[in-house]
Coordinates of C-alpha atoms in Angstrom, one line a residue:
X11 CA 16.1 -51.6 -9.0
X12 CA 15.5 -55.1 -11.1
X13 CA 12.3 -53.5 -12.6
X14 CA 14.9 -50.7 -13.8
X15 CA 17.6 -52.9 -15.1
X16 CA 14.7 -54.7 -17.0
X17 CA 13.3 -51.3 -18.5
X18 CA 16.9 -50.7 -19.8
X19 CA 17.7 -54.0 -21.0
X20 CA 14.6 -54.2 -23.2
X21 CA 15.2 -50.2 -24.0
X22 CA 19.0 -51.5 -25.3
X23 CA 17.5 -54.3 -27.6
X24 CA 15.4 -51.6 -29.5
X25 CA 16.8 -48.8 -29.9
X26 CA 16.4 -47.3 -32.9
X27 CA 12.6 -47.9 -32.6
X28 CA 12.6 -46.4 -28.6
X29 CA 14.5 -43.3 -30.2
X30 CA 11.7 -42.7 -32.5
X31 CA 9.0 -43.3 -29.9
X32 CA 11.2 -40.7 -28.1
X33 CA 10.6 -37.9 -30.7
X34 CA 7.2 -36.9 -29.7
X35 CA 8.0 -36.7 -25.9
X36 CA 11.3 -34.6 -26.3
X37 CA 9.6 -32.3 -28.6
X38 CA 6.4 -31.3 -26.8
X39 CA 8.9 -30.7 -23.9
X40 CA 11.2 -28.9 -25.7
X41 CA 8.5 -26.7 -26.5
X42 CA 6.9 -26.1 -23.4
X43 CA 10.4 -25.5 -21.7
X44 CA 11.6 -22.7 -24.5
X45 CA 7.8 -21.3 -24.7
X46 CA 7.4 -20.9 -21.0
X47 CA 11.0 -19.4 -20.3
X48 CA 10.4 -17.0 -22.5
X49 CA 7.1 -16.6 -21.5
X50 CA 8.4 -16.1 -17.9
X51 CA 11.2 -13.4 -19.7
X52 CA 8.5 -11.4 -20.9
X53 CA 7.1 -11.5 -17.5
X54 CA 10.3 -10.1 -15.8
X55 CA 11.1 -7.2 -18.5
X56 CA 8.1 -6.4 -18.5
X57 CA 7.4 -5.8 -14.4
X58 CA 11.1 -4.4 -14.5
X59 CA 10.4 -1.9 -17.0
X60 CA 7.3 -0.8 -14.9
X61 CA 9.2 -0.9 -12.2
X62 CA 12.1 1.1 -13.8
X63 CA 9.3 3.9 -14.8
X64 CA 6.9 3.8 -12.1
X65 CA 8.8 6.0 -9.1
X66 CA 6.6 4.5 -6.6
X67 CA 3.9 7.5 -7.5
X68 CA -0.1 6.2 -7.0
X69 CA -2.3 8.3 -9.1
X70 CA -5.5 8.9 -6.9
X71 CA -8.5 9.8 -9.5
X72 CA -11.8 11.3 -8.9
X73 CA -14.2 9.5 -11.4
X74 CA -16.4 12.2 -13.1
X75 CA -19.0 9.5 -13.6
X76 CA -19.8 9.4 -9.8
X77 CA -19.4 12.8 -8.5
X78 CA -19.1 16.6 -9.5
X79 CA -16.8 17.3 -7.1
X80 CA -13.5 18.3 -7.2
X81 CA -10.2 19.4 -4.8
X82 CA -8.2 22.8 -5.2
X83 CA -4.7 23.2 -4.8
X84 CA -4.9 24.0 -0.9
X85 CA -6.6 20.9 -0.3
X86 CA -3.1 18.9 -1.3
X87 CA -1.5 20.5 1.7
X88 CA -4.3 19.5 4.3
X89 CA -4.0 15.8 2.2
X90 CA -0.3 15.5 3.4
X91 CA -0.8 17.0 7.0
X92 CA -3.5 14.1 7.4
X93 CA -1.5 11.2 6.0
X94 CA 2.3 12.4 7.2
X95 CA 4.1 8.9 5.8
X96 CA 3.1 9.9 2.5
X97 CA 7.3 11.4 0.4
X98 CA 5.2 13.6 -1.6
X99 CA 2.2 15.2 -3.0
X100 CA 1.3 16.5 -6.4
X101 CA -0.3 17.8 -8.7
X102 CA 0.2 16.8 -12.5
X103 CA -1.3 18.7 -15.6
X104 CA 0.6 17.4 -19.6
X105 CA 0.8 19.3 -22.3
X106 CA 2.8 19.5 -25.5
X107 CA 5.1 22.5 -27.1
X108 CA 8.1 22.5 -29.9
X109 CA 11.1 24.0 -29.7
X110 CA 13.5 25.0 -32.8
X111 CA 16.8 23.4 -32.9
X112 CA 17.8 25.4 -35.4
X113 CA 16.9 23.4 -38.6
X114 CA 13.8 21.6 -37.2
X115 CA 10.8 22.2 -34.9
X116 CA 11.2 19.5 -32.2
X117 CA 8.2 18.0 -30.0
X118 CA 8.4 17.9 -26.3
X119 CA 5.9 16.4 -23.3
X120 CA 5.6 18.9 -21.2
X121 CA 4.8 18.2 -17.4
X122 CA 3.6 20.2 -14.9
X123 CA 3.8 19.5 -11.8
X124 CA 4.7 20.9 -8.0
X125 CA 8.3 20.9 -6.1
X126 CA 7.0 16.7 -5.1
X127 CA 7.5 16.0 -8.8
X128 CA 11.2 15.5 -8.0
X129 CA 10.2 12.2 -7.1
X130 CA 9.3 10.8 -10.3
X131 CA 13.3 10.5 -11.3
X132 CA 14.1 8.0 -8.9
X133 CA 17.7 8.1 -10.1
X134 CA 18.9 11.5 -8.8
X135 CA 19.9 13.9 -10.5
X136 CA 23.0 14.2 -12.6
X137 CA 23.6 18.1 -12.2
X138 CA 21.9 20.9 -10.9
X139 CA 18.5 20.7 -8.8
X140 CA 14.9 20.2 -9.2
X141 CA 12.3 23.3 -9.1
X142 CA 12.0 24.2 -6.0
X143 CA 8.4 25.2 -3.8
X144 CA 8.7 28.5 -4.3
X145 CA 9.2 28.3 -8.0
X146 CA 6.9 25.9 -8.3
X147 CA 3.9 28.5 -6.9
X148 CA 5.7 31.3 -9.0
X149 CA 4.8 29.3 -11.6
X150 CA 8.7 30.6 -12.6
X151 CA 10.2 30.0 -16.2
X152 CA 11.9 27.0 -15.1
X153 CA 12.3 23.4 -16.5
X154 CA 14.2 20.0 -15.5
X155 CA 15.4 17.7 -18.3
X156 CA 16.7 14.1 -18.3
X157 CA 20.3 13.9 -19.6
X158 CA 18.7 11.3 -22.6
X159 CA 16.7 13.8 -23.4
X160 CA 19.4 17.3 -23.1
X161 CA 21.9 15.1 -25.7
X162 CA 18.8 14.6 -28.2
X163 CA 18.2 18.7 -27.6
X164 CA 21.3 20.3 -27.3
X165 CA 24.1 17.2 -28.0
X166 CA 25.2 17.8 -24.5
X167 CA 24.2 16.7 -20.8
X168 CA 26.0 19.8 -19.3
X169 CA 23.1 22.3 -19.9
X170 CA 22.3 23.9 -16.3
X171 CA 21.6 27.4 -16.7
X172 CA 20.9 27.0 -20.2
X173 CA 17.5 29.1 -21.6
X174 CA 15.9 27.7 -24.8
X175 CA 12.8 28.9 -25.8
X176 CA 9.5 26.6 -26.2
X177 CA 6.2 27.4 -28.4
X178 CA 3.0 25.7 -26.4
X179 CA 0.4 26.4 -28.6
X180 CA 0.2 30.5 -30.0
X181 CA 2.7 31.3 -26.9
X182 CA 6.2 31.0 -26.1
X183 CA 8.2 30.6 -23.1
X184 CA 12.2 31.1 -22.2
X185 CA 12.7 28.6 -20.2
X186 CA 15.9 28.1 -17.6
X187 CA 17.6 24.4 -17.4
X188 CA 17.8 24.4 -13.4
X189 CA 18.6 20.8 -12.9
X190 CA 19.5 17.7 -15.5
X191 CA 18.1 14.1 -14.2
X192 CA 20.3 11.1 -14.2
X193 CA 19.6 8.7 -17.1
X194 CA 20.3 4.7 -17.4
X195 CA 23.4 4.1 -19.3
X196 CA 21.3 2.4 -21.8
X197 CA 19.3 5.7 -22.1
X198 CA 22.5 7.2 -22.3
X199 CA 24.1 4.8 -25.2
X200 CA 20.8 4.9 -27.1
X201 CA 21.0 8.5 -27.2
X202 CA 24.4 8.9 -28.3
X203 CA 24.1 6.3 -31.3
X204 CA 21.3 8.7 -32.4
X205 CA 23.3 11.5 -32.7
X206 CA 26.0 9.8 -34.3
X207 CA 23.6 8.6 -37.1
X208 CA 21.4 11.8 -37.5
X209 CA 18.2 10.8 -36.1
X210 CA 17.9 12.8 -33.2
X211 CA 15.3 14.7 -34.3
X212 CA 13.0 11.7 -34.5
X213 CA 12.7 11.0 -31.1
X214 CA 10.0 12.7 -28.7
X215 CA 11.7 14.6 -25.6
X216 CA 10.5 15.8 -22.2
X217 CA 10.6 18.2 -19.8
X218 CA 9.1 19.3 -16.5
X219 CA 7.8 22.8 -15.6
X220 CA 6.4 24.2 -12.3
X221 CA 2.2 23.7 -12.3
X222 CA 1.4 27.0 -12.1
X223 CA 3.5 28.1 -15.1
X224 CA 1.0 25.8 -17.4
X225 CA -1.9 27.1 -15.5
X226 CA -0.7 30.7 -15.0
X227 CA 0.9 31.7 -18.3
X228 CA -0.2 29.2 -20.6
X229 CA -4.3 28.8 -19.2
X230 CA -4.4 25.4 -18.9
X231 CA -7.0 24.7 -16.8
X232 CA -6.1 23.5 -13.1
X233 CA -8.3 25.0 -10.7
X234 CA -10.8 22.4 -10.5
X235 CA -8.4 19.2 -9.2
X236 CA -9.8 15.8 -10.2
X237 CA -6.3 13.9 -10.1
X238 CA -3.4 13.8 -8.0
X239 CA -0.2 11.8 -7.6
X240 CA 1.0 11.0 -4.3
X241 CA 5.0 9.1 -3.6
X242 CA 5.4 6.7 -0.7
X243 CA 7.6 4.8 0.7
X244 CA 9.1 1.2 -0.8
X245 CA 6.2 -1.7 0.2
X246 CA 3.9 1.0 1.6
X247 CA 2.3 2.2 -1.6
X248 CA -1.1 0.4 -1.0
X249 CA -1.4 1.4 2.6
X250 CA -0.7 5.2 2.0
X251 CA -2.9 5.2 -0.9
X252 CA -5.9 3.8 0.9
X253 CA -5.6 6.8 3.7
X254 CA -5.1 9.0 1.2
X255 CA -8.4 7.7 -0.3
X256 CA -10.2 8.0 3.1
X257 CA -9.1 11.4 3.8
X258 CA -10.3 12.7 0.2
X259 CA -13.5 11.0 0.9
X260 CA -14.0 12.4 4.3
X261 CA -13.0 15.7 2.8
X262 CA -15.5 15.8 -0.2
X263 CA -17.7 13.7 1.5
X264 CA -17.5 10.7 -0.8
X265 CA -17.4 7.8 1.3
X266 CA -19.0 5.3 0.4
X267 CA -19.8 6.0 -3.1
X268 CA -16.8 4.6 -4.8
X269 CA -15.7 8.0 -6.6
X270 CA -11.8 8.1 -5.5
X271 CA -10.1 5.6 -7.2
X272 CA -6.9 4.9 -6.9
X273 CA -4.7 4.1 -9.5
X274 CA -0.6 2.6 -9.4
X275 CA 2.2 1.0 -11.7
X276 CA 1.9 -2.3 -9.0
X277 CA -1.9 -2.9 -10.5
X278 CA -0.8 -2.1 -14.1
X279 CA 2.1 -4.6 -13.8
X280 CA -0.6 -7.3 -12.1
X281 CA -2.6 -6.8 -15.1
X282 CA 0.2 -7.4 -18.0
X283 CA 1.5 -10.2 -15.6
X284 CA -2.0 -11.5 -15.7
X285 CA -2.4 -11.2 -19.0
X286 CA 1.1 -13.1 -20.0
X287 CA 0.4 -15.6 -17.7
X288 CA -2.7 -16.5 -19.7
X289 CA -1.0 -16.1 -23.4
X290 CA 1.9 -18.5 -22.0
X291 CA -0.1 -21.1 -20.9
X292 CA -2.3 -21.2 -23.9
X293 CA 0.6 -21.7 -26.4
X294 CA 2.1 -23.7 -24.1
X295 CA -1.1 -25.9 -23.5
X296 CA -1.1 -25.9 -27.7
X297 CA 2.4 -27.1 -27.4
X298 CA 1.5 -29.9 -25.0
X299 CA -0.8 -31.4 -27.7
X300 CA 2.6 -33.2 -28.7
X301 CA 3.0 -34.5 -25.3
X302 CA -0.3 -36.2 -26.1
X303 CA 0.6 -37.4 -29.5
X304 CA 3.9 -38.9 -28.1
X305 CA 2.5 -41.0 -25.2
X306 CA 0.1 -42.5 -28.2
X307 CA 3.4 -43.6 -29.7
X308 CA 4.6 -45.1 -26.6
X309 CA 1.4 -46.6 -26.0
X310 CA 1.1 -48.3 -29.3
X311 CA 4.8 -49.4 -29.2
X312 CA 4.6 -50.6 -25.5
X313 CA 1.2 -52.4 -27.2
X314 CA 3.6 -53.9 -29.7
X315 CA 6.1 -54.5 -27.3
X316 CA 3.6 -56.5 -25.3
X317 CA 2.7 -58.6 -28.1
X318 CA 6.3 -59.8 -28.9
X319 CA 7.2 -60.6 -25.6
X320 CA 4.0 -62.9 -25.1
X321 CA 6.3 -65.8 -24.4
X322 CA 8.4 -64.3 -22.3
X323 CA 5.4 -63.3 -20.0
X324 CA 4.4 -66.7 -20.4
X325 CA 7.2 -68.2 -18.7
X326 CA 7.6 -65.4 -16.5
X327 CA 4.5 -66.3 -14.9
X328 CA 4.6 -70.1 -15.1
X329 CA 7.6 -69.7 -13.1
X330 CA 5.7 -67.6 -10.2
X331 CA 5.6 -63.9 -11.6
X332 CA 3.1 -62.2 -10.0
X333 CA 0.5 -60.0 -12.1
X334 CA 1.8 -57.1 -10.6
X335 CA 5.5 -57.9 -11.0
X336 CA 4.5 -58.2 -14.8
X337 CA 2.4 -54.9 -14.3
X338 CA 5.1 -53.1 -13.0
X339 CA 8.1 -54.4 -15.0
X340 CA 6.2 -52.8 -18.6
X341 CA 4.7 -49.6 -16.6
X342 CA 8.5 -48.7 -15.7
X343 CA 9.8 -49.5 -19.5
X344 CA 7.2 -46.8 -20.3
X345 CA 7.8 -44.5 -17.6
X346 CA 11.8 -44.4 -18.4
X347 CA 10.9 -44.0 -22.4
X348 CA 9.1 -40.9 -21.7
X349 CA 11.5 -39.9 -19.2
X350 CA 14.7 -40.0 -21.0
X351 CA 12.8 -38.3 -23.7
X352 CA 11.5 -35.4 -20.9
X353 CA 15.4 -35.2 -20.2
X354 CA 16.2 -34.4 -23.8
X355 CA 13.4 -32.5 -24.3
X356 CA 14.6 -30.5 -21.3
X357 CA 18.2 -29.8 -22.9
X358 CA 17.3 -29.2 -26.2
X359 CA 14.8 -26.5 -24.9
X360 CA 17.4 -25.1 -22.6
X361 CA 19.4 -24.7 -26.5
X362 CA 16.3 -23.5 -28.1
X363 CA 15.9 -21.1 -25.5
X364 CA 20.1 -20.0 -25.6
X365 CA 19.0 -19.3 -29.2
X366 CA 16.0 -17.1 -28.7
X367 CA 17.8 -14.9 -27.0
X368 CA 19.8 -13.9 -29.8
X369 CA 16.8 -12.8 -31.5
X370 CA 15.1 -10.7 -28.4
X371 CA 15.4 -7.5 -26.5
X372 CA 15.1 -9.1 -23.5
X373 CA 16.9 -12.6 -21.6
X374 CA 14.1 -15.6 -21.2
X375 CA 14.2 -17.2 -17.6
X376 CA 14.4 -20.8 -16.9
X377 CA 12.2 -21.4 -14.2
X378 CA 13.2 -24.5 -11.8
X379 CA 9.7 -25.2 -11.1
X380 CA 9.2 -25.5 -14.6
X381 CA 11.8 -28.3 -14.7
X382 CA 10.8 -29.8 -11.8
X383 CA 7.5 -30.2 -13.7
X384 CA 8.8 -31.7 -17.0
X385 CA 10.2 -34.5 -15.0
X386 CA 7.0 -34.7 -13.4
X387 CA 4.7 -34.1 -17.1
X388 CA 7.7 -36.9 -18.7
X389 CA 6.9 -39.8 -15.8
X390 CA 3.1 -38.7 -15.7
X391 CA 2.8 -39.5 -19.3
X392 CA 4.7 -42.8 -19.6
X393 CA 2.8 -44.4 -16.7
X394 CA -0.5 -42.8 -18.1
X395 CA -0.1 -43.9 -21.3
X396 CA 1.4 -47.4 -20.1
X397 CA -1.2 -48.7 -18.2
X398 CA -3.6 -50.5 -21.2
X399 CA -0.6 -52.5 -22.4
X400 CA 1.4 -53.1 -19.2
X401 CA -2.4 -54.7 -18.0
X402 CA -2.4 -56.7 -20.9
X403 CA 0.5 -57.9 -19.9
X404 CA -0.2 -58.6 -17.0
X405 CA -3.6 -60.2 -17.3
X406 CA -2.2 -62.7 -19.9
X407 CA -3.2 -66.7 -19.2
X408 CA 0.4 -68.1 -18.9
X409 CA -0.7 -71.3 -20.6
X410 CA -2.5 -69.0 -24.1
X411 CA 0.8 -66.8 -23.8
X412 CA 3.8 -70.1 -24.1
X413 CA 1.4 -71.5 -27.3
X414 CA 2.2 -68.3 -29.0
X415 CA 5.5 -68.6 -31.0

């Protein structure tokens, strides 16, 4: 506690010149705190946002680099007899169309999938139903829509029953609204302030339609299976995928070759994660180089510091100071420099960071571990950078030091 009270005393007596030894501390911190919270932000809309789209689906692949083979439709049913956990099974096939508003041609994804596709809208649905098995086989004239995407079509969500013809390619289609999905309200909201200024017909809609009815009417080819999506349940995804991978294996007698791959959101997001984790630290790391810069200030002023106060020391230890009292005293001085300028670092990166959100789509996220480590970067540095002149002071000859005036 009397090393403290000694740090601030001496603080006090300078302050104008401790405030500017300050700067360099409390703006490398500030820095690091606004750069990694939003850094950390980016990290949580982004995961949330694959999250939000993902459904839980795992795409399993068969990589046309490593074998020739391929599945048929049947096989999916034998797929989910062997691995019974699995919510779903199916098959996807995209495609594009347009459909005629009236005054313009507008595009549309198309997706084809079987009645298991319901799971992809993880939000329910808002009216009507999803496809069912039997349509799906039928490959029957039917389509699901997302409410977004009925109020960019039609300026209404209440469309079930509705039939609106789509062009895919040199062939058209009536197709029946059975069922409209739910949407987020911002979905919702985003849609809306379209219509109201005109710009609907800039934005690209989508729709689902049975398999079959892509394969069937339309030609696409689907006989020869090399991809298919399969929904589990929550924190099961990598267990069901990894039987699902044996039992293809087994089936097209793969194993061991490596040519089912399996593919989900959850290994996507671990990459972008990855990837901002990096590009944070980097700028943050650049950022830091003022940390650097502002222990030299303290170091120098501590240097001066010493240098002042040689008679001081001098009597100090004529009158019994130890060398490490002496050590100590200037090595907490230093330490609670760069700490009170960590502390207002902290706060005015906690304002910068209020500010940046004004200016982004998405809320940065003040980590407590990252505080916890400022405190810890703000002491590291002051003792660090402390040490040559808080040695001179301590190694000083008593006798050299009272000759100095």
């Amino acid at each position: 506690m009397e090393y403290i009270k000694s740090a601030f005393s001496s603080i006090k007596q300078n302050k104008g010149r401790t405030f500017l030894t300050m700067l360099g501390i409390f703006i490398g911190i500030s820095s690091v705190i606004t750069i990694l919270s939003i850094g950390n932000g980016m990290k949580v809309f982004v995961n949330s946002s694959l999250d939000e789209i993902s459904s839980g689906g795992v795409t399993i692949n068969l990589d046309p680099k490593k074998t020739d083979r391929y599945l048929e439709p049947e096989d999916l049913e034998r797929i989910k007899d062997a691995v019974p956990e699995m919510q779903g099974i199916t098959l996807t096939i995209s495609s594009s169309g347009t459909y005629n508003d009236g005054k313009d041609d507008r595009q549309l994804g198309i997706t084809g999938g079987t009645a298991d596709i319901s799971h992809e809208e993880t939000k329910g649905m808002h009216a009507g139903r999803f496809f069912r098995d039997d349509e799906a086989e039928a490959g029957t004239a039917v389509c699901v829509i997302s409410q977004q995407d009925a109020l960019l079509l039609f300026r209404t969500d209440d469309v079930v029953d509705k039939t609106f013809t789509v062009d895919i390619g040199s062939k058209s289609v009536d197709l029946m609204i059975v069922g409209v999905a739910k949407s987020s309200d911002e979905d919702i909201e985003s849609a809306k302030e379209a219509i109201k200024k005109k710009e609907e017909a800039y934005y690209y809609c989508s729709i689902y339609v049975p398999y079959a009815l892509l394969t069937g009417r339309f030609g696409l080819a689907g006989d020869k299976i090399t991809s298919f999506k399969i929904y589990t349940n929550p924190g099961m995804a990598d267990e069901t995928a990894l039987k699902v991978k044996s039992v293809t294996e087994n089936m097209l007698e793969l194993r061991g070759e490596g040519a089912v791959q399996i593919q989900s959101f959850a290994s996507i997001a671990g990459a972008y994660t990855s990837i901002l984790d990096v590009v944070t630290l980097v700028v943050a790391l650049i950022a830091a180089i003022s940390l650097v810069v502002g222990g030299i200030g303290v170091m120098n002023i501590m240097t001066v510091t010493v240098t002042e106060r040689t008679r001081e020391i001098g009597i100090r230890k004529s009158l019994g100071a130890r060398t490490s009292y002496i050590l100590i005293q200037f090595l907490t001085e230093s330490a609670i420099i760069t700490l009170i300028g960590g502390m207002i670092g902290m706060l005015m990166g906690f304002l910068f960071t209020k500010i940046a959100e004004n200016f982004m789509s998405f809320p940065p996220a003040i980590s407590p571990m990252n505080v916890l480590m400022v405190v810890a970067i703000s002491i590291a540095d002051g003792l660090f950078f402390g040490i040559y002149p808080a040695r001179r002071a301590a190694k000083m000859d008593p006798i050299e030091a009272l000759r100095q005036e």
